[in-house]
Amino acid sequence: MTKASRLIAFTMPIMMLIMNLSMVAALWFGGLQVNAGTMTEGQIIAFINYLTQILFSLLMIAFILMMASRAKISTERIIEVLETEVDIKDEESSKDLKITKGEIVFENVSFRYERAKGEPVLKNISFKVESGQTVAILGGTGSGKTSLVSLIPRLYDVTDGRILIDNIDIREYKLDSLRKAIGMVLQKSILFSGTIRDNLKWGNEHLSDNKMIEACKTACAHDFIISFPEQYDTVLGQGGVNLSGGQKQRLSIARTLIKEPKILILDDSTSAVDMETEAKIQNALKQIKGCTIIIIAQRITSVMNADKIIVLEDGEIVAEGNHEELLKNSPIYQDIYHSQIREGDIIND
Ligand SMILES: Nc1ncnc2c1ncn2[C@@H]1O[C@H](COP(=O)(O)OP(=O)(O)OP(=O)(O)O)[C@@H](O)[C@H]1O
Ligand SMILES: [Mg+2]
């Protein structure tokens, strides 16, 4: 691309210079000829006309050559992306198994990003999530929360140890069947330009409106959607710019719920939602039968009602248990609790 741009920057002024110089020359020598009486003004004008036409065509040819070199480079880039091999693939032994319970076990899992040096991002992580349980992961920024949950749908493969779902190593599932059973709401909600309905039904075009509305109600998104004049047909700008942060998050949750996943992962998905609405969403999620939920959060109020809380620090589990147990036994949890909740604050369960 730089090569093409440099070529354009270099040739354009030269072409223009040649064009204008030849014009000057034609006028100069033409003028002399007219004075000498061997040429008429009309002939000069005609000559200049032909000259510009020819030079203009040459300019166009040069332009086309430049565009062609640009197109060639762009094509190479696109092909490079299309031909990039996916690192994580189905293994030959992988089977088309169905995840029915959604029980997750981490066994001594360590993980390091490829090409990253130094300490691994996750060290010796072991824990178990029973089917249908809600587990919360609490930890400061950069403690490895997103990395930990990314391992479950195999966005990355573990460096050491293994992860089991329903007692089977996740590498034995076909990627397709694994990811179909897992719904993940990313930390940064990604919405497309299009209507709310398009965004929600993305990948599930044949879904009934009832199911869509039901998912929106669970995610506390239905009320704000129907408050728009065009309701579900409201057109969103690129990346959902005409929605608030919390509205975007709730739409993303609804879109994931539509998939009816066995395992639901919410990566800081309610950080921009007020506490009351967050509690409502969590209560509604609990009503979904047989869905294992992993919630990542920074706020302690977001995790208090979970069946189990895992506190992560620098890629290690430093405390594990439910709210009452941790509050009694874990100094780290007590610290977080007291730093986030001022005395006298009323906490609604
Ligand atoms: N794609 C990546 N490649 C290399 N290193 C990464 C990558 N993503 C994250 N990291 C590193 O891994 C560590 C943990 O990051 P992670 O995103 O898991 O943190 P987190 O707990 O989710 O933080 P936050 O609360 O800010 O979302 C960080 O030190 C980060 O620099
Ligand atoms: Mg994160």
Short mmCIF file of C-alpha atoms and ligand atoms in Angstrom, two decimals:
data_model
loop_
_atom_site.label_atom_id
_atom_site.label_comp_id
_atom_site.label_asym_id
_atom_site.label_seq_id
_atom_site.Cartn_x
_atom_site.Cartn_y
_atom_site.Cartn_z
CA MET A 1 0.00 0.00 0.00
CA THR A 2 2.80 2.46 0.83
CA LYS A 3 4.46 1.45 -2.42
CA ALA A 4 1.37 2.36 -4.42
CA SER A 5 0.89 5.63 -2.56
CA ARG A 6 4.52 6.55 -3.09
CA LEU A 7 4.15 5.83 -6.80
CA ILE A 8 1.10 8.08 -7.00
CA ALA A 9 2.78 10.86 -5.04
CA PHE A 10 5.77 10.63 -7.32
CA THR A 11 4.13 10.34 -10.76
CA MET A 12 1.18 12.71 -10.36
CA PRO A 13 3.21 15.96 -10.21
CA ILE A 14 5.48 14.76 -13.03
CA MET A 15 2.51 14.02 -15.27
CA MET A 16 0.98 17.41 -14.51
CA LEU A 17 4.31 19.12 -15.20
CA ILE A 18 4.68 17.41 -18.59
CA MET A 19 1.09 18.32 -19.49
CA ASN A 20 1.49 21.98 -18.66
CA LEU A 21 4.95 22.30 -20.15
CA SER A 22 3.77 20.89 -23.46
CA MET A 23 0.90 23.40 -23.39
CA VAL A 24 3.36 26.26 -22.89
CA ALA A 25 5.61 24.91 -25.65
CA ALA A 26 2.68 24.63 -28.09
CA LEU A 27 1.61 28.21 -27.37
CA TRP A 28 5.18 29.51 -27.56
CA PHE A 29 6.16 27.93 -30.85
CA GLY A 30 2.64 28.34 -32.27
CA GLY A 31 2.80 32.06 -31.46
CA LEU A 32 6.08 32.39 -33.32
CA GLN A 33 4.60 30.60 -36.33
CA VAL A 34 1.52 32.85 -36.33
CA ASN A 35 3.77 35.92 -36.22
CA ALA A 36 5.74 34.50 -39.15
CA GLY A 37 2.45 33.97 -40.96
CA THR A 38 2.89 30.21 -41.55
CA MET A 39 0.05 29.17 -39.17
CA THR A 40 -3.40 30.44 -38.18
CA GLU A 41 -4.70 30.84 -34.60
CA GLY A 42 -7.36 28.23 -35.33
CA GLN A 43 -4.72 25.66 -36.13
CA ILE A 44 -3.00 26.31 -32.80
CA ILE A 45 -6.25 25.89 -30.89
CA ALA A 46 -6.96 22.65 -32.73
CA PHE A 47 -3.44 21.44 -32.02
CA ILE A 48 -3.77 22.22 -28.30
CA ASN A 49 -7.10 20.44 -28.21
CA TYR A 50 -5.60 17.27 -29.68
CA LEU A 51 -2.65 17.58 -27.37
CA THR A 52 -4.77 17.76 -24.23
CA GLN A 53 -6.80 14.79 -25.33
CA ILE A 54 -3.73 12.68 -25.87
CA LEU A 55 -2.09 13.77 -22.61
CA PHE A 56 -5.30 13.19 -20.73
CA SER A 57 -5.50 9.62 -22.02
CA LEU A 58 -1.92 9.05 -20.97
CA LEU A 59 -2.78 10.36 -17.52
CA MET A 60 -5.72 7.96 -17.33
CA ILE A 61 -3.48 5.04 -18.28
CA ALA A 62 -1.05 5.98 -15.53
CA PHE A 63 -3.94 6.25 -13.10
CA ILE A 64 -5.26 2.83 -14.06
CA LEU A 65 -1.83 1.31 -13.56
CA MET A 66 -1.69 2.82 -10.09
CA MET A 67 -5.16 1.57 -9.21
CA ALA A 68 -4.21 -1.87 -10.47
CA SER A 69 -1.14 -2.00 -8.24
CA ARG A 70 -3.30 -0.92 -5.31
CA ALA A 71 -5.88 -3.59 -6.09
CA LYS A 72 -3.15 -6.22 -6.30
CA ILE A 73 -1.84 -5.37 -2.87
CA SER A 74 -5.33 -5.31 -1.36
CA THR A 75 -6.11 -8.68 -2.90
CA GLU A 76 -2.97 -10.14 -1.37
CA ARG A 77 -4.05 -8.88 2.05
CA ILE A 78 -7.53 -10.33 1.74
CA ILE A 79 -6.20 -13.69 0.58
CA GLU A 80 -3.75 -13.69 3.48
CA VAL A 81 -6.64 -13.33 5.95
CA LEU A 82 -8.76 -15.95 4.20
CA GLU A 83 -5.93 -18.45 4.09
CA THR A 84 -4.82 -18.05 7.70
CA GLU A 85 -5.03 -21.43 9.37
CA VAL A 86 -7.14 -21.64 12.48
CA ASP A 87 -4.97 -22.69 15.42
CA ILE A 88 -7.72 -24.52 17.20
CA LYS A 89 -9.23 -27.29 15.15
CA ASP A 90 -11.27 -30.41 15.63
CA GLU A 91 -9.07 -33.34 16.46
CA GLU A 92 -9.52 -36.57 14.59
CA SER A 93 -10.90 -38.28 17.63
CA SER A 94 -13.38 -35.49 18.43
CA LYS A 95 -16.96 -36.58 18.61
CA ASP A 96 -20.29 -35.00 17.95
CA LEU A 97 -21.38 -35.27 21.59
CA LYS A 98 -24.16 -33.26 23.10
CA ILE A 99 -23.68 -31.33 26.32
CA THR A 100 -26.66 -32.18 28.46
CA LYS A 101 -25.78 -31.19 32.03
CA GLY A 102 -23.32 -28.35 31.74
CA GLU A 103 -21.06 -29.38 34.60
CA ILE A 104 -17.61 -27.79 34.32
CA VAL A 105 -14.38 -28.98 35.93
CA PHE A 106 -11.01 -27.23 35.72
CA GLU A 107 -8.13 -29.56 36.57
CA ASN A 108 -4.78 -27.87 37.28
CA VAL A 109 -5.21 -25.57 34.35
CA SER A 110 -2.33 -23.30 33.43
CA PHE A 111 -2.43 -20.98 30.49
CA ARG A 112 -0.03 -18.69 28.69
CA TYR A 113 -0.80 -16.66 25.58
CA GLU A 114 1.23 -17.74 22.61
CA ARG A 115 4.28 -15.56 22.05
CA ALA A 116 3.78 -13.95 25.47
CA LYS A 117 6.81 -14.16 27.70
CA GLY A 118 7.12 -14.29 31.47
CA GLU A 119 4.63 -15.63 33.94
CA PRO A 120 1.64 -17.61 32.69
CA VAL A 121 -1.66 -15.71 32.81
CA LEU A 122 -3.36 -18.54 34.72
CA LYS A 123 -1.61 -20.79 37.21
CA ASN A 124 -2.82 -24.12 38.49
CA ILE A 125 -6.53 -23.38 38.42
CA SER A 126 -8.80 -26.11 39.75
CA PHE A 127 -12.48 -25.79 40.53
CA LYS A 128 -15.80 -27.40 39.81
CA VAL A 129 -19.12 -25.93 38.75
CA GLU A 130 -22.11 -28.20 39.22
CA SER A 131 -24.80 -28.34 36.60
CA GLY A 132 -27.24 -25.45 37.02
CA GLN A 133 -25.06 -23.59 39.50
CA THR A 134 -24.20 -19.92 39.33
CA VAL A 135 -20.53 -19.25 39.88
CA ALA A 136 -19.01 -15.80 40.07
CA ILE A 137 -15.44 -14.87 39.32
CA LEU A 138 -14.21 -11.80 41.14
CA GLY A 139 -10.86 -10.16 40.66
CA GLY A 140 -9.07 -6.97 39.81
CA THR A 141 -8.38 -5.82 36.30
CA GLY A 142 -5.80 -8.01 34.55
CA SER A 143 -6.19 -10.87 37.03
CA GLY A 144 -7.05 -13.30 34.23
CA LYS A 145 -10.84 -13.52 34.41
CA THR A 146 -11.50 -13.11 30.70
CA SER A 147 -8.63 -15.46 29.89
CA LEU A 148 -10.08 -18.10 32.21
CA VAL A 149 -13.55 -18.13 30.66
CA SER A 150 -12.15 -17.95 27.10
CA LEU A 151 -10.75 -21.41 27.67
CA ILE A 152 -14.20 -22.94 28.12
CA PRO A 153 -15.44 -22.50 24.51
CA ARG A 154 -11.84 -23.14 23.38
CA LEU A 155 -11.12 -19.66 22.10
CA TYR A 156 -7.68 -20.67 23.35
CA ASP A 157 -6.38 -24.07 24.38
CA VAL A 158 -4.98 -24.70 27.83
CA THR A 159 -1.20 -24.84 28.15
CA ASP A 160 -1.36 -27.41 30.95
CA GLY A 161 -4.02 -29.39 32.72
CA ARG A 162 -7.48 -29.97 31.31
CA ILE A 163 -11.06 -28.79 31.34
CA LEU A 164 -13.93 -31.23 31.50
CA ILE A 165 -17.53 -30.59 30.65
CA ASP A 166 -19.93 -33.34 31.69
CA ASN A 167 -16.83 -35.41 32.55
CA ILE A 168 -15.41 -35.27 29.03
CA ASP A 169 -12.31 -33.31 28.06
CA ILE A 170 -13.46 -30.35 25.98
CA ARG A 171 -10.95 -31.25 23.27
CA GLU A 172 -12.96 -34.40 22.61
CA TYR A 173 -16.05 -32.46 21.60
CA LYS A 174 -16.41 -31.20 18.10
CA LEU A 175 -15.85 -27.43 18.26
CA ASP A 176 -19.23 -26.89 16.75
CA SER A 177 -21.12 -28.90 19.37
CA LEU A 178 -19.05 -27.38 22.18
CA ARG A 179 -19.68 -23.80 21.11
CA LYS A 180 -23.33 -24.41 20.39
CA ALA A 181 -23.86 -25.29 24.04
CA ILE A 182 -21.99 -22.27 25.38
CA GLY A 183 -23.30 -18.74 25.27
CA MET A 184 -20.76 -16.05 25.99
CA VAL A 185 -21.52 -12.38 26.40
CA LEU A 186 -18.27 -10.58 25.72
CA GLN A 187 -16.88 -7.84 27.89
CA LYS A 188 -17.33 -5.38 25.05
CA SER A 189 -20.75 -5.68 23.46
CA ILE A 190 -20.64 -5.89 19.70
CA LEU A 191 -23.75 -4.72 17.86
CA PHE A 192 -24.20 -4.18 14.14
CA SER A 193 -25.89 -1.47 12.17
CA GLY A 194 -29.38 -2.75 11.44
CA THR A 195 -32.58 -3.12 13.41
CA ILE A 196 -32.73 -4.41 16.97
CA ARG A 197 -34.53 -7.47 15.62
CA ASP A 198 -31.69 -8.18 13.14
CA ASN A 199 -29.18 -7.89 15.92
CA LEU A 200 -31.09 -10.22 18.21
CA LYS A 201 -31.84 -12.85 15.59
CA TRP A 202 -28.35 -12.77 14.16
CA GLY A 203 -27.49 -16.39 13.44
CA ASN A 204 -31.00 -17.55 14.41
CA GLU A 205 -33.09 -15.97 11.67
CA HIS A 206 -35.88 -18.52 11.92
CA LEU A 207 -36.59 -17.85 15.54
CA SER A 208 -40.13 -16.86 16.56
CA ASP A 209 -40.78 -13.37 17.88
CA ASN A 210 -42.13 -14.85 21.11
CA LYS A 211 -38.82 -16.47 21.95
CA MET A 212 -37.04 -13.23 21.14
CA ILE A 213 -39.29 -11.21 23.42
CA GLU A 214 -38.96 -13.77 26.19
CA ALA A 215 -35.16 -13.50 26.05
CA CYS A 216 -35.41 -9.71 26.09
CA LYS A 217 -37.63 -9.83 29.15
CA THR A 218 -35.12 -12.02 30.98
CA ALA A 219 -32.35 -9.58 30.09
CA CYS A 220 -34.51 -6.61 31.17
CA ALA A 221 -34.27 -5.24 27.64
CA HIS A 222 -37.92 -5.55 26.57
CA ASP A 223 -39.09 -2.45 28.43
CA PHE A 224 -36.62 -0.04 26.92
CA ILE A 225 -37.03 -1.55 23.45
CA ILE A 226 -40.79 -1.03 23.42
CA SER A 227 -40.33 2.51 24.67
CA PHE A 228 -38.76 3.38 21.29
CA PRO A 229 -41.28 4.51 18.67
CA GLU A 230 -40.22 1.78 16.26
CA GLN A 231 -39.76 -0.83 19.01
CA TYR A 232 -37.99 -3.95 17.72
CA ASP A 233 -37.56 -2.33 14.30
CA THR A 234 -35.53 0.55 15.69
CA VAL A 235 -32.47 0.98 13.52
CA LEU A 236 -29.16 0.92 15.39
CA GLY A 237 -26.15 2.85 14.17
CA GLN A 238 -22.76 1.28 13.64
CA GLY A 239 -21.84 -0.51 16.87
CA GLY A 240 -25.14 0.55 18.46
CA VAL A 241 -24.05 4.17 18.92
CA ASN A 242 -27.60 5.32 19.57
CA LEU A 243 -27.95 3.14 22.69
CA SER A 244 -26.60 3.69 26.17
CA GLY A 245 -23.87 1.40 27.50
CA GLY A 246 -26.29 -0.47 29.75
CA GLN A 247 -28.83 -0.87 26.94
CA LYS A 248 -26.15 -2.32 24.69
CA GLN A 249 -25.14 -4.76 27.39
CA ARG A 250 -28.71 -5.90 27.93
CA LEU A 251 -29.21 -6.44 24.20
CA SER A 252 -26.05 -8.53 24.09
CA ILE A 253 -27.31 -10.65 26.98
CA ALA A 254 -30.67 -11.12 25.24
CA ARG A 255 -28.94 -12.13 22.02
CA THR A 256 -26.97 -14.79 23.85
CA LEU A 257 -30.02 -16.06 25.76
CA ILE A 258 -31.83 -16.62 22.46
CA LYS A 259 -29.35 -19.42 21.75
CA GLU A 260 -30.64 -21.22 24.87
CA PRO A 261 -27.15 -22.22 25.97
CA LYS A 262 -26.44 -24.94 28.55
CA ILE A 263 -23.57 -22.84 29.84
CA LEU A 264 -23.88 -19.08 30.02
CA ILE A 265 -20.84 -16.89 30.52
CA LEU A 266 -21.31 -13.22 31.34
CA ASP A 267 -18.02 -11.34 31.16
CA ASP A 268 -18.60 -8.12 33.06
CA SER A 269 -21.85 -7.88 31.14
CA THR A 270 -23.79 -5.82 33.63
CA SER A 271 -21.08 -3.34 34.59
CA ALA A 272 -22.96 -0.45 32.98
CA VAL A 273 -26.37 -1.52 34.29
CA ASP A 274 -27.67 -0.05 37.54
CA MET A 275 -27.67 -2.33 40.56
CA GLU A 276 -31.42 -2.74 40.72
CA THR A 277 -31.72 -3.83 37.09
CA GLU A 278 -28.70 -6.08 37.53
CA ALA A 279 -30.39 -7.85 40.43
CA LYS A 280 -33.51 -8.25 38.31
CA ILE A 281 -31.52 -9.79 35.46
CA GLN A 282 -29.76 -12.17 37.84
CA ASN A 283 -33.03 -13.27 39.37
CA ALA A 284 -34.50 -13.88 35.93
CA LEU A 285 -31.44 -15.87 34.89
CA LYS A 286 -31.84 -18.09 37.95
CA GLN A 287 -35.29 -19.07 36.67
CA ILE A 288 -33.80 -20.64 33.56
CA LYS A 289 -33.74 -24.34 34.31
CA GLY A 290 -30.54 -26.34 34.03
CA CYS A 291 -28.36 -23.52 32.78
CA THR A 292 -24.92 -23.26 34.34
CA ILE A 293 -23.96 -19.63 34.72
CA ILE A 294 -20.53 -18.06 35.13
CA ILE A 295 -20.58 -14.39 36.00
CA ILE A 296 -17.49 -12.21 35.91
CA ALA A 297 -17.77 -9.02 37.90
CA GLN A 298 -15.82 -6.30 39.60
CA ARG A 299 -18.60 -5.25 41.96
CA ILE A 300 -19.11 -7.39 45.00
CA THR A 301 -22.84 -6.70 44.91
CA SER A 302 -22.97 -8.45 41.53
CA VAL A 303 -21.65 -11.69 42.94
CA MET A 304 -23.08 -11.93 46.43
CA ASN A 305 -25.96 -14.17 45.46
CA ALA A 306 -23.89 -16.67 43.49
CA ASP A 307 -23.68 -20.28 44.70
CA LYS A 308 -19.93 -20.01 44.63
CA ILE A 309 -17.51 -17.12 44.35
CA ILE A 310 -13.98 -17.58 43.05
CA VAL A 311 -11.55 -14.78 43.81
CA LEU A 312 -8.77 -14.49 41.29
CA GLU A 313 -5.55 -12.60 41.82
CA ASP A 314 -2.67 -12.57 39.32
CA GLY A 315 -3.96 -15.72 37.67
CA GLU A 316 -4.34 -17.70 40.86
CA ILE A 317 -7.37 -18.66 42.89
CA VAL A 318 -6.93 -16.99 46.26
CA ALA A 319 -10.33 -17.70 47.77
CA GLU A 320 -13.35 -19.84 46.98
CA GLY A 321 -16.72 -20.27 48.65
CA ASN A 322 -20.07 -18.56 49.00
CA HIS A 323 -20.51 -15.02 50.27
CA GLU A 324 -21.02 -15.91 53.93
CA GLU A 325 -18.11 -18.35 54.03
CA LEU A 326 -15.74 -15.94 52.35
CA LEU A 327 -16.79 -13.04 54.50
CA LYS A 328 -16.01 -15.14 57.55
CA ASN A 329 -12.79 -16.82 56.43
CA SER A 330 -11.07 -14.90 53.68
CA PRO A 331 -9.14 -11.74 54.55
CA ILE A 332 -8.83 -10.88 50.85
CA TYR A 333 -12.58 -11.06 50.34
CA GLN A 334 -13.17 -9.03 53.49
CA ASP A 335 -10.84 -6.35 52.13
CA ILE A 336 -12.67 -6.19 48.82
CA TYR A 337 -15.98 -6.16 50.64
CA HIS A 338 -15.04 -3.30 52.92
CA SER A 339 -13.41 -1.27 50.17
CA GLN A 340 -16.55 -1.48 48.05
CA ILE A 341 -19.27 -1.29 50.65
CA ARG A 342 -19.24 1.56 53.07
CA GLU A 343 -20.58 0.90 56.47
CA GLY A 344 -24.24 1.69 56.85
CA ASP A 345 -25.03 0.95 53.22
CA ILE A 346 -28.12 -1.13 52.86
CA ILE A 347 -27.64 -4.16 50.72
CA ASN A 348 -30.66 -5.71 49.18
CA ASP A 349 -30.54 -9.41 48.75
N1 LIG B 1 -4.69 -11.80 23.59
C1 LIG B 1 -3.76 -11.64 24.53
N2 LIG B 1 -2.45 -11.85 24.25
C2 LIG B 1 -1.51 -11.71 25.19
N3 LIG B 1 -1.76 -11.38 26.46
C3 LIG B 1 -3.03 -11.15 26.82
C4 LIG B 1 -4.09 -11.25 25.87
N4 LIG B 1 -5.26 -10.96 26.50
C5 LIG B 1 -4.92 -10.68 27.77
N5 LIG B 1 -3.60 -10.78 27.98
C6 LIG B 1 -2.90 -10.59 29.27
O1 LIG B 1 -3.43 -11.51 30.21
C7 LIG B 1 -3.62 -10.92 31.48
C8 LIG B 1 -5.02 -11.17 31.95
O2 LIG B 1 -5.93 -10.55 31.10
P1 LIG B 1 -7.49 -10.75 31.21
O3 LIG B 1 -8.09 -10.08 30.02
O4 LIG B 1 -7.80 -12.18 31.40
O5 LIG B 1 -7.83 -9.93 32.52
P2 LIG B 1 -9.23 -9.64 33.19
O6 LIG B 1 -9.20 -10.22 34.56
O7 LIG B 1 -10.33 -10.07 32.30
O8 LIG B 1 -9.20 -8.06 33.31
P3 LIG B 1 -10.42 -7.02 33.20
O9 LIG B 1 -11.14 -7.03 34.50
O10 LIG B 1 -9.74 -5.71 32.96
O11 LIG B 1 -11.25 -7.44 32.05
C9 LIG B 1 -3.27 -9.45 31.32
O12 LIG B 1 -2.02 -9.25 31.93
C10 LIG B 1 -3.16 -9.23 29.84
O13 LIG B 1 -2.08 -8.37 29.57
MG MG B 2 -11.78 -9.09 31.22
#
